[in-house]
CSV table of C-alpha atoms and ligand atoms in Angstrom, one decimal:
chain,number,residue,atom,x,y,z
A,1,MET,CA,-93.4,-16.0,-15.9
A,2,ALA,CA,-94.7,-13.9,-18.8
A,3,ILE,CA,-92.2,-13.5,-21.7
A,4,THR,CA,-91.0,-9.9,-22.3
A,5,ALA,CA,-89.3,-8.3,-25.3
A,6,ILE,CA,-85.5,-8.4,-25.5
A,7,LYS,CA,-83.6,-5.7,-23.6
A,8,GLY,CA,-83.1,-2.5,-25.7
A,9,MET,CA,-85.8,-3.5,-28.2
A,10,SER,CA,-89.2,-1.9,-27.9
A,11,ASP,CA,-92.8,-2.4,-29.0
A,12,ILE,CA,-94.2,0.7,-30.6
A,13,TYR,CA,-97.9,1.3,-30.0
A,14,SER,CA,-100.5,4.0,-29.9
A,15,PRO,CA,-100.4,6.9,-29.4
A,16,GLU,CA,-96.7,6.9,-30.2
A,17,VAL,CA,-97.0,4.8,-33.3
A,18,GLU,CA,-99.1,7.5,-34.9
A,19,VAL,CA,-96.2,9.9,-34.5
A,20,TRP,CA,-93.9,7.3,-36.1
A,21,GLN,CA,-96.4,7.0,-39.0
A,22,GLN,CA,-96.4,10.8,-39.4
A,23,ILE,CA,-92.6,11.0,-39.4
A,24,GLU,CA,-92.3,8.2,-42.0
A,25,GLU,CA,-95.0,9.7,-44.1
A,26,LYS,CA,-93.3,13.1,-44.0
A,27,ALA,CA,-89.9,11.5,-44.9
A,28,ARG,CA,-91.5,9.8,-47.9
A,29,GLN,CA,-93.1,13.0,-49.1
A,30,LEU,CA,-89.9,14.9,-48.8
A,31,PHE,CA,-87.9,12.2,-50.5
A,32,ALA,CA,-90.3,12.3,-53.4
A,33,ARG,CA,-89.8,16.1,-53.8
A,34,PHE,CA,-86.0,15.5,-54.1
A,35,GLY,CA,-86.3,12.5,-56.4
A,36,PHE,CA,-85.2,9.7,-54.0
A,37,ARG,CA,-86.4,6.1,-54.7
A,38,GLU,CA,-86.9,3.6,-52.0
A,39,LEU,CA,-84.5,0.6,-51.8
A,40,ARG,CA,-85.4,-2.2,-49.4
A,41,THR,CA,-82.6,-4.5,-48.4
A,42,PRO,CA,-82.7,-7.6,-46.2
A,43,ILE,CA,-82.2,-7.1,-42.5
A,44,LEU,CA,-79.7,-9.9,-42.4
A,45,GLU,CA,-76.5,-9.8,-44.4
A,46,LYS,CA,-73.1,-11.6,-44.5
A,47,THR,CA,-71.0,-10.4,-41.7
A,48,GLU,CA,-68.0,-9.5,-43.9
A,49,LEU,CA,-70.1,-6.8,-45.6
A,50,PHE,CA,-70.2,-4.7,-42.4
A,51,ALA,CA,-66.7,-5.7,-41.3
A,52,ARG,CA,-65.3,-4.5,-44.6
A,53,SER,CA,-67.3,-1.3,-45.0
A,54,ILE,CA,-67.8,0.1,-41.4
A,55,GLY,CA,-64.2,-0.8,-40.5
A,56,GLU,CA,-62.6,-3.5,-38.3
A,57,ASP,CA,-61.5,-1.0,-35.7
A,58,THR,CA,-64.8,0.8,-35.1
A,59,ASP,CA,-66.9,0.2,-32.0
A,60,ILE,CA,-69.8,-1.1,-34.2
A,61,VAL,CA,-67.7,-3.9,-35.7
A,62,GLN,CA,-65.6,-4.6,-32.6
A,63,LYS,CA,-68.4,-4.9,-30.1
A,64,GLU,CA,-71.8,-3.9,-31.2
A,65,MET,CA,-72.9,-6.3,-34.0
A,66,TYR,CA,-75.5,-9.0,-33.6
A,67,THR,CA,-73.5,-11.7,-35.3
A,68,PHE,CA,-74.2,-15.5,-35.3
A,69,PRO,CA,-73.8,-18.5,-37.5
A,70,ASP,CA,-76.7,-19.9,-39.5
A,71,ARG,CA,-77.4,-23.7,-39.6
A,72,LYS,CA,-74.6,-24.2,-42.1
A,73,GLY,CA,-72.1,-22.2,-40.1
A,74,ASN,CA,-72.1,-19.1,-42.4
A,75,MET,CA,-71.6,-15.9,-40.3
A,76,LEU,CA,-74.5,-13.5,-40.5
A,77,THR,CA,-75.1,-10.1,-39.0
A,78,LEU,CA,-78.3,-8.1,-38.3
A,79,ARG,CA,-77.7,-4.8,-40.1
A,80,PRO,CA,-76.2,-2.1,-37.8
A,81,GLU,CA,-76.8,0.5,-40.5
A,82,ALA,CA,-78.2,0.8,-44.0
A,83,THR,CA,-75.4,2.3,-46.1
A,84,ALA,CA,-73.4,-0.9,-46.6
A,85,SER,CA,-76.5,-2.9,-47.6
A,86,ILE,CA,-77.6,-0.2,-50.0
A,87,VAL,CA,-74.1,-0.1,-51.6
A,88,ARG,CA,-74.1,-3.9,-51.9
A,89,ALA,CA,-77.5,-3.9,-53.5
A,90,ILE,CA,-76.6,-1.2,-56.0
A,91,ILE,CA,-73.5,-3.1,-57.0
A,92,GLN,CA,-75.3,-6.5,-57.1
A,93,HIS,CA,-78.1,-5.2,-59.4
A,94,ARG,CA,-75.9,-2.7,-61.3
A,95,LEU,CA,-78.3,0.1,-60.4
A,96,TYR,CA,-75.5,2.6,-61.1
A,97,ASN,CA,-76.2,1.9,-64.8
A,98,VAL,CA,-79.8,3.1,-64.6
A,99,PRO,CA,-79.6,6.8,-65.6
A,100,THR,CA,-82.7,7.8,-63.7
A,101,MET,CA,-81.5,6.2,-60.5
A,102,GLY,CA,-79.0,7.9,-58.2
A,103,LYS,CA,-80.9,8.8,-55.1
A,104,PHE,CA,-82.0,6.0,-52.7
A,105,PHE,CA,-83.7,6.0,-49.4
A,106,ALA,CA,-84.5,3.4,-46.8
A,107,ILE,CA,-86.6,3.4,-43.6
A,108,GLY,CA,-86.4,0.6,-41.1
A,109,PRO,CA,-84.8,-1.2,-38.1
A,110,MET,CA,-81.1,-1.4,-37.4
A,111,PHE,CA,-79.4,-3.4,-34.6
A,112,ARG,CA,-76.5,-2.6,-32.4
A,113,TYR,CA,-75.5,-4.4,-29.2
A,114,GLU,CA,-75.0,-1.2,-27.2
A,115,ARG,CA,-75.7,-0.5,-23.5
A,116,PRO,CA,-79.3,0.7,-23.6
A,117,GLN,CA,-80.0,4.2,-22.2
A,118,LYS,CA,-82.0,7.2,-23.3
A,119,GLY,CA,-81.7,7.6,-27.0
A,120,ARG,CA,-79.6,4.4,-27.4
A,121,TYR,CA,-81.3,1.1,-28.1
A,122,ARG,CA,-80.4,-2.3,-29.5
A,123,GLN,CA,-83.1,-2.2,-32.1
A,124,PHE,CA,-83.6,1.3,-33.4
A,125,HIS,CA,-84.8,2.8,-36.6
A,126,GLN,CA,-83.3,5.0,-39.3
A,127,VAL,CA,-84.5,7.2,-42.1
A,128,ASP,CA,-81.5,6.8,-44.5
A,129,ALA,CA,-80.7,8.6,-47.7
A,130,GLU,CA,-77.8,8.0,-50.2
A,131,VAL,CA,-76.9,9.9,-53.4
A,132,VAL,CA,-74.8,7.8,-55.7
A,133,GLY,CA,-72.7,8.9,-58.7
A,134,SER,CA,-71.6,12.4,-58.1
A,135,LYS,CA,-68.4,14.0,-56.6
A,136,GLU,CA,-69.9,17.4,-56.8
A,137,PRO,CA,-70.0,19.4,-53.5
A,138,VAL,CA,-73.5,20.7,-54.4
A,139,VAL,CA,-74.8,17.2,-53.6
A,140,ASP,CA,-73.2,17.2,-50.1
A,141,ALA,CA,-75.0,20.5,-49.5
A,142,GLU,CA,-78.3,19.1,-50.9
A,143,VAL,CA,-78.4,16.1,-48.6
A,144,MET,CA,-77.6,18.2,-45.5
A,145,TYR,CA,-80.4,20.6,-46.7
A,146,TRP,CA,-82.8,17.6,-47.0
A,147,ALA,CA,-82.1,16.6,-43.4
A,148,MET,CA,-82.5,20.1,-42.0
A,149,LEU,CA,-85.6,20.8,-44.0
A,150,PHE,CA,-87.1,17.5,-42.8
A,151,LEU,CA,-86.4,18.3,-39.2
A,152,GLU,CA,-88.0,21.7,-39.7
A,153,GLU,CA,-91.1,20.2,-41.3
A,154,ILE,CA,-91.7,17.7,-38.5
A,155,GLY,CA,-91.3,20.5,-36.0
A,156,ILE,CA,-87.7,20.3,-34.8
A,157,ARG,CA,-86.3,23.8,-35.1
A,158,ASP,CA,-83.4,24.1,-32.7
A,159,SER,CA,-81.1,21.5,-34.1
A,160,GLU,CA,-77.5,22.3,-35.0
A,161,LEU,CA,-75.6,21.1,-38.1
A,162,HIS,CA,-72.0,20.3,-37.3
A,163,ILE,CA,-69.7,19.8,-40.2
A,164,ASN,CA,-66.1,18.9,-40.9
A,165,SER,CA,-64.0,17.6,-43.8
A,166,LEU,CA,-61.9,14.4,-43.3
A,167,GLY,CA,-60.0,14.9,-46.5
A,168,CYS,CA,-59.0,12.2,-49.0
A,169,PRO,CA,-56.5,9.3,-48.5
A,170,GLU,CA,-53.7,11.6,-49.9
A,171,CYS,CA,-54.2,14.5,-47.4
A,172,ARG,CA,-55.1,12.2,-44.6
A,173,SER,CA,-51.8,10.4,-44.6
A,174,PRO,CA,-49.6,13.5,-43.6
A,175,PHE,CA,-52.4,14.5,-41.2
A,176,ARG,CA,-52.2,11.1,-39.6
A,177,GLU,CA,-48.5,11.5,-39.0
A,178,ARG,CA,-49.0,14.9,-37.4
A,179,LEU,CA,-51.8,13.6,-35.3
A,180,VAL,CA,-49.9,10.4,-34.1
A,181,LYS,CA,-47.0,12.6,-33.2
A,182,TYR,CA,-49.3,14.8,-31.0
A,183,LEU,CA,-51.1,11.8,-29.5
A,184,ARG,CA,-48.0,9.9,-28.6
A,185,GLU,CA,-47.0,12.7,-26.2
A,186,TYR,CA,-50.0,11.7,-24.1
A,187,GLU,CA,-49.8,8.0,-24.7
A,188,GLU,CA,-49.8,7.2,-21.0
A,189,SER,CA,-52.9,9.3,-20.2
A,190,PHE,CA,-55.3,7.8,-22.8
A,191,CYS,CA,-57.9,5.1,-22.0
A,192,LYS,CA,-56.9,1.6,-23.0
A,193,ASP,CA,-58.8,1.7,-26.3
A,194,CYS,CA,-57.3,5.0,-27.4
A,195,GLY,CA,-53.8,3.8,-26.4
A,196,ARG,CA,-54.3,1.1,-29.0
A,197,ARG,CA,-56.1,3.4,-31.5
A,198,ILE,CA,-53.0,5.7,-31.7
A,199,TYR,CA,-51.4,3.0,-33.7
A,200,THR,CA,-54.3,1.3,-35.5
A,201,ASN,CA,-56.7,4.1,-36.3
A,202,PRO,CA,-55.7,7.5,-34.7
A,203,LEU,CA,-58.7,9.5,-36.0
A,204,ARG,CA,-60.9,7.3,-33.9
A,205,VAL,CA,-59.4,8.9,-30.8
A,206,PHE,CA,-61.5,12.0,-31.6
A,207,ASP,CA,-64.6,9.9,-31.2
A,208,CYS,CA,-63.8,8.6,-27.7
A,209,LYS,CA,-66.4,9.5,-25.0
A,210,VAL,CA,-63.9,9.1,-22.1
A,211,GLU,CA,-63.4,12.5,-20.4
A,212,LYS,CA,-59.6,12.5,-20.2
A,213,CYS,CA,-59.3,11.5,-23.9
A,214,LYS,CA,-61.7,14.3,-24.9
A,215,GLU,CA,-59.5,16.8,-22.9
A,216,ILE,CA,-56.3,15.7,-24.7
A,217,VAL,CA,-57.8,15.9,-28.2
A,218,LYS,CA,-58.9,19.5,-27.7
A,219,GLY,CA,-55.3,20.5,-28.5
A,220,ALA,CA,-54.8,18.1,-31.4
A,221,PRO,CA,-54.1,19.2,-34.9
A,222,LYS,CA,-57.1,19.9,-37.1
A,223,VAL,CA,-57.9,17.9,-40.3
A,224,LEU,CA,-59.1,21.1,-42.0
A,225,ASP,CA,-55.6,22.6,-41.7
A,226,SER,CA,-54.1,19.6,-43.6
A,227,LEU,CA,-56.5,19.4,-46.5
A,228,CYS,CA,-55.0,19.1,-50.0
A,229,GLY,CA,-56.0,21.7,-52.6
A,230,GLU,CA,-58.8,19.7,-54.1
A,231,CYS,CA,-60.3,18.7,-50.7
A,232,LYS,CA,-60.1,22.3,-49.6
A,233,LYS,CA,-61.8,23.5,-52.7
A,234,HIS,CA,-64.5,20.9,-52.3
A,235,PHE,CA,-65.2,21.8,-48.7
A,236,GLU,CA,-65.4,25.5,-49.6
A,237,LYS,CA,-67.9,24.8,-52.3
A,238,VAL,CA,-70.0,22.6,-49.9
A,239,LEU,CA,-70.1,25.6,-47.5
A,240,PHE,CA,-71.0,27.9,-50.3
A,241,PHE,CA,-74.0,25.9,-51.4
A,242,LEU,CA,-75.0,25.3,-47.8
A,243,ASP,CA,-75.0,29.1,-47.3
A,244,LYS,CA,-77.4,29.3,-50.3
A,245,THR,CA,-79.8,26.9,-48.5
A,246,ARG,CA,-79.7,29.3,-45.5
A,247,CYS,CA,-79.0,26.4,-43.2
A,248,THR,CA,-76.9,27.5,-40.3
A,249,TYR,CA,-74.0,25.2,-39.4
A,250,LYS,CA,-70.9,25.0,-37.1
A,251,LEU,CA,-67.5,23.8,-38.1
A,252,ASN,CA,-66.5,21.0,-35.8
A,253,HIS,CA,-62.8,20.1,-36.1
A,254,HIS,CA,-63.2,17.0,-34.0
A,255,LEU,CA,-66.1,15.4,-35.9
A,256,VAL,CA,-64.9,12.1,-37.3
A,257,ARG,CA,-68.0,9.8,-37.2
A,258,GLY,CA,-68.2,6.3,-35.8
A,259,LEU,CA,-67.8,4.6,-39.2
A,260,ASP,CA,-64.6,4.4,-41.2
A,261,TYR,CA,-65.8,4.7,-44.8
A,262,TYR,CA,-66.0,8.5,-44.9
A,263,ASN,CA,-63.8,10.9,-46.8
A,264,ARG,CA,-64.2,14.7,-47.3
A,265,THR,CA,-67.5,15.9,-45.9
A,266,ALA,CA,-68.7,14.5,-42.6
A,267,PHE,CA,-71.6,15.9,-40.6
A,268,GLU,CA,-73.8,15.4,-37.6
A,269,ILE,CA,-77.0,17.0,-36.5
A,270,ILE,CA,-77.1,17.7,-32.8
A,271,ALA,CA,-80.4,18.4,-30.9
A,272,SER,CA,-81.0,19.4,-27.4
A,273,GLY,CA,-82.9,17.2,-24.9
A,274,LEU,CA,-81.1,14.0,-25.8
A,275,GLY,CA,-78.5,14.0,-23.1
A,276,ALA,CA,-75.3,12.1,-23.9
A,277,GLN,CA,-76.7,10.7,-27.2
A,278,ASN,CA,-77.1,14.1,-28.7
A,279,ALA,CA,-76.9,13.3,-32.4
A,280,VAL,CA,-80.2,12.9,-34.2
A,281,GLY,CA,-78.5,12.2,-37.4
A,282,GLY,CA,-75.2,12.0,-39.2
A,283,GLY,CA,-73.6,11.2,-42.5
A,284,GLY,CA,-71.0,12.3,-45.1
A,285,ARG,CA,-69.3,11.4,-48.3
A,286,TYR,CA,-67.9,7.9,-48.9
A,287,ASP,CA,-66.3,7.9,-52.3
A,288,GLY,CA,-64.2,4.8,-51.7
A,289,LEU,CA,-66.8,2.4,-50.5
A,290,PHE,CA,-68.1,1.1,-53.8
A,291,LYS,CA,-64.6,0.0,-54.8
A,292,GLU,CA,-63.9,-1.4,-51.4
A,293,LEU,CA,-67.0,-3.6,-51.7
A,294,GLY,CA,-65.9,-4.9,-55.1
A,295,GLY,CA,-67.9,-2.5,-57.3
A,296,PRO,CA,-66.9,0.2,-59.7
A,297,ASP,CA,-65.3,3.5,-58.5
A,298,ILE,CA,-68.4,5.5,-57.8
A,299,PRO,CA,-68.6,8.5,-55.4
A,300,ALA,CA,-71.5,8.8,-53.0
A,301,VAL,CA,-72.8,10.8,-50.1
A,302,GLY,CA,-75.6,10.2,-47.6
A,303,PHE,CA,-76.9,10.3,-44.0
A,304,ALA,CA,-79.2,8.7,-41.6
A,305,LEU,CA,-81.5,10.1,-38.9
A,306,GLY,CA,-82.5,8.0,-35.8
A,307,ILE,CA,-86.3,7.9,-35.5
A,308,GLU,CA,-86.3,7.2,-31.7
A,309,ARG,CA,-84.1,10.2,-31.1
A,310,LEU,CA,-86.4,12.4,-33.3
A,311,LEU,CA,-89.2,11.3,-31.1
A,312,ILE,CA,-87.5,12.2,-27.9
A,313,VAL,CA,-86.8,15.7,-29.2
A,314,LEU,CA,-90.3,16.1,-30.5
A,315,LYS,CA,-91.8,14.9,-27.2
A,316,GLU,CA,-89.7,17.4,-25.2
A,317,SER,CA,-90.7,20.3,-27.4
A,318,SER,CA,-94.4,19.4,-27.8
A,319,PRO,CA,-95.7,16.9,-25.2
A,320,GLN,CA,-99.1,16.6,-26.8
A,321,LEU,CA,-99.0,13.8,-29.3
A,322,LYS,CA,-101.7,13.9,-31.9
A,323,ILE,CA,-103.7,10.7,-32.4
A,324,GLY,CA,-106.3,10.0,-35.0
A,325,VAL,CA,-109.7,11.1,-33.9
A,326,PRO,CA,-112.7,9.2,-35.4
A,327,ASP,CA,-114.9,11.2,-37.7
A,328,LEU,CA,-117.9,9.4,-36.2
A,329,TYR,CA,-118.5,7.3,-33.1
A,330,MET,CA,-121.5,5.0,-33.3
A,331,ILE,CA,-123.5,3.8,-30.3
A,332,ALA,CA,-125.9,0.9,-30.6
A,333,LEU,CA,-128.4,0.2,-27.9
A,334,GLY,CA,-129.6,-3.4,-28.3
A,335,GLU,CA,-128.8,-6.2,-30.6
A,336,LYS,CA,-131.1,-5.1,-33.5
A,337,ALA,CA,-129.5,-1.6,-33.4
A,338,GLN,CA,-126.0,-3.1,-33.5
A,339,GLU,CA,-126.9,-4.9,-36.7
A,340,VAL,CA,-128.0,-1.7,-38.3
A,341,CYS,CA,-125.0,0.2,-36.9
A,342,PHE,CA,-122.6,-2.5,-38.2
A,343,SER,CA,-123.9,-2.0,-41.8
A,344,ILE,CA,-123.8,1.8,-41.7
A,345,ALA,CA,-120.3,1.7,-40.3
A,346,GLN,CA,-119.1,-0.5,-43.2
A,347,GLY,CA,-120.8,1.7,-45.7
A,348,LEU,CA,-119.1,4.9,-44.3
A,349,ARG,CA,-115.7,3.2,-44.0
A,350,LYS,CA,-115.9,2.3,-47.7
A,351,LYS,CA,-116.4,6.0,-48.3
A,352,GLU,CA,-113.2,6.8,-46.4
A,353,ILE,CA,-114.8,7.9,-43.2
A,354,TYR,CA,-113.1,6.9,-39.9
A,355,VAL,CA,-115.8,5.2,-37.8
A,356,GLU,CA,-115.5,3.8,-34.3
A,357,MET,CA,-118.2,1.7,-32.8
A,358,GLY,CA,-119.1,0.6,-29.3
A,359,TYR,CA,-118.9,-3.2,-29.7
A,360,GLU,CA,-120.1,-4.0,-26.3
A,361,LEU,CA,-123.8,-3.5,-25.8
A,362,LYS,CA,-123.4,-1.3,-22.7
A,363,SER,CA,-125.5,1.5,-21.4
A,364,LEU,CA,-125.8,4.8,-23.3
A,365,LYS,CA,-123.9,6.6,-20.5
A,366,SER,CA,-120.9,4.2,-20.6
A,367,GLN,CA,-120.8,4.3,-24.4
A,368,MET,CA,-120.9,8.1,-24.4
A,369,ARG,CA,-117.9,8.1,-22.0
A,370,ARG,CA,-116.0,5.9,-24.4
A,371,ALA,CA,-116.9,8.2,-27.3
A,372,ASP,CA,-115.5,11.1,-25.3
A,373,LYS,CA,-112.3,9.3,-24.6
A,374,PHE,CA,-111.8,8.9,-28.4
A,375,GLY,CA,-112.3,12.7,-28.7
A,376,ALA,CA,-115.1,12.1,-31.2
A,377,VAL,CA,-117.2,15.2,-32.0
A,378,HIS,CA,-120.0,13.4,-33.9
A,379,VAL,CA,-121.8,10.5,-32.2
A,380,LEU,CA,-124.6,8.6,-33.9
A,381,ILE,CA,-127.0,6.9,-31.5
A,382,ILE,CA,-129.4,4.2,-32.5
A,383,GLY,CA,-131.7,2.4,-30.0
A,384,GLU,CA,-135.0,0.4,-30.2
A,385,ASN,CA,-137.1,3.6,-30.3
A,386,GLU,CA,-135.0,5.1,-33.1
A,387,LEU,CA,-135.3,1.9,-35.1
A,388,GLU,CA,-139.1,1.9,-34.8
A,389,LYS,CA,-139.2,5.5,-36.0
A,390,GLY,CA,-136.6,4.8,-38.8
A,391,ILE,CA,-134.2,7.4,-37.6
A,392,ALA,CA,-130.8,7.9,-35.9
A,393,ILE,CA,-129.8,10.6,-33.5
A,394,LEU,CA,-126.7,12.6,-34.3
A,395,ARG,CA,-125.2,14.3,-31.4
A,396,ASN,CA,-122.4,16.9,-31.5
A,397,MET,CA,-120.3,16.3,-28.4
A,398,VAL,CA,-119.0,19.9,-28.3
A,399,THR,CA,-122.2,21.9,-28.8
A,400,LYS,CA,-124.3,19.1,-27.2
A,401,LYS,CA,-126.9,19.7,-30.0
A,402,GLN,CA,-128.8,16.7,-31.3
A,403,SER,CA,-130.7,16.2,-34.5
A,404,GLU,CA,-132.6,13.4,-36.1
A,405,ILE,CA,-131.6,11.8,-39.5
A,406,ALA,CA,-133.7,9.3,-41.4
A,407,LEU,CA,-131.9,5.9,-41.4
A,408,ASP,CA,-131.9,5.5,-45.1
A,409,GLU,CA,-130.3,9.0,-45.5
A,410,VAL,CA,-127.6,8.5,-42.8
A,411,GLU,CA,-124.8,7.4,-45.0
A,412,ASN,CA,-125.2,10.2,-47.6
A,413,ILE,CA,-125.8,13.0,-45.0
A,414,LEU,CA,-122.8,12.0,-42.9
A,415,VAL,CA,-120.4,11.6,-45.7
A,416,GLU,CA,-121.4,15.1,-47.0
A,417,ARG,CA,-121.2,16.7,-43.6
A,418,ILE,CA,-117.9,15.1,-42.5
A,419,LYS,CA,-116.1,15.7,-45.8
A,420,LYS,CA,-117.3,19.4,-45.8
A,421,GLU,CA,-116.0,19.9,-42.3
A,422,SER,CA,-112.6,18.4,-43.1
A,423,GLU,CA,-112.1,20.8,-46.1
B,501,HAM,P1,-74.7,6.7,-37.5
B,501,HAM,O1,-74.2,8.1,-37.0
B,501,HAM,O2,-74.0,5.5,-36.9
B,501,HAM,O3,-74.6,6.8,-39.0
B,501,HAM,O4,-76.2,6.6,-37.2
B,501,HAM,C1,-77.1,7.6,-37.6
B,501,HAM,C2,-78.1,7.9,-36.6
B,501,HAM,O5,-78.8,6.7,-36.1
B,501,HAM,C3,-77.6,8.5,-35.3
B,501,HAM,O6,-77.4,9.9,-35.4
B,501,HAM,C4,-78.7,8.2,-34.3
B,501,HAM,O7,-79.7,9.1,-34.4
B,501,HAM,C5,-79.2,6.9,-34.8
B,501,HAM,N1,-78.6,5.8,-33.9
B,501,HAM,C6,-77.4,5.2,-34.1
B,501,HAM,N2,-77.2,4.3,-33.1
B,501,HAM,C7,-78.3,4.3,-32.4
B,501,HAM,C8,-78.8,3.5,-31.2
B,501,HAM,N3,-78.1,2.5,-30.7
B,501,HAM,N4,-80.0,3.8,-30.7
B,501,HAM,C9,-80.8,4.8,-31.2
B,501,HAM,N5,-80.4,5.5,-32.3
B,501,HAM,C10,-79.2,5.2,-32.9
B,501,HAM,C11,-74.9,5.7,-39.8
B,501,HAM,O8,-75.6,4.8,-39.5
B,501,HAM,C12,-74.5,5.9,-41.3
B,501,HAM,N6,-75.0,4.7,-42.1
B,501,HAM,C13,-75.2,7.2,-41.9
B,501,HAM,C14,-74.8,7.4,-43.3
B,501,HAM,C15,-75.7,7.2,-44.4
B,501,HAM,N7,-73.7,7.9,-43.8
B,501,HAM,C16,-73.8,7.9,-45.1
B,501,HAM,N8,-74.9,7.5,-45.5
């Protein structure tokens, strides 16, 4: 039997891979405009890094990590997200001491052992951004603005930004008490996990996808009503700057995120067409994580977008995916002509022209059909007759007009013509 890929892990190939490239390229361009620098971390990390940062009681750590011992019995985990690794790397290399470095981005695969369904995979990819070293609310607004601008620039316009504040450890403690008091009244009605969460990590109950739990939390107290003065001021300022970016947003009192390291600002970006997995991205502030992971006390805020989910939304809004169309398609009729075509093709490619060639020595008709499938407008045809005359035939597949070009002029004429057309 043929070997297939692992369930929930996909091969990415053309024409979809070209859309991936466009998304990644756009992200890099936009990161550059905001001063983000790339930080590449290993895909495999020590398990304790994720257990300590994401939180023991989260779904990710409890049941979704790809964890296994190496040959010496050390427990390793395929990264389920990028933030913990980035923070580890910044602490390890003391990047917080480099004055020009404070904004980091990463693009790459993440792994979570989830039940695969639309928008939810076991290997998926994130565009991740982290801003390190500032407590200022203007930074929270700026990262949200980056995400919304990015979505707009890749063509996703009807997404919604949902935002909440989770407060700080000081204001969360009285809130927790109020929340537990409320939740205990419904203790018998919760799912098994939430029944336990009431006592271990009550805020996680807001994140439960079970219908009866979702119903109960509708009436629960709101974190925003329990914020301390400083957190309230911070949140108001975040909204003030967000208003300046003209991003629209919704306050979502039940937004808590699936990872435990957040404090104050938490946000998610919801898009239509995704079904149950409706968040294309999420993030927030995590001022305590550096210290938690053994580093200095440094505030930070960031987010990640899921590339597969961006693709689903893009596909539903514009089903036509653009793939690269060759600038020139070359047809050789006969072995001698193939040798000449081969040299011309290499010369043109060196001059940054995208050239496709019919490698099989098939009939003119069948090669023309293949050129058409590529969507090529210009086709260069060389056969025995043309070789004898020292010319090539250039055919425009749209206008059907043909012209003759001297073989020794082909490279220069085509480079000039194609570059002029693409201006
Ligand atoms: P997250 O909300 O767990 O946050 O993931 C961010 C995004 O990754 C989601 O909104 C979704 O688009 C995508 N994603 C997550 N799981 C899957 C999956 N199984 N299949 C497909 N896509 C998925 C984080 O990972 C945080 N590290 C974000 C962050 C950065 N917070 C601060 N800095």
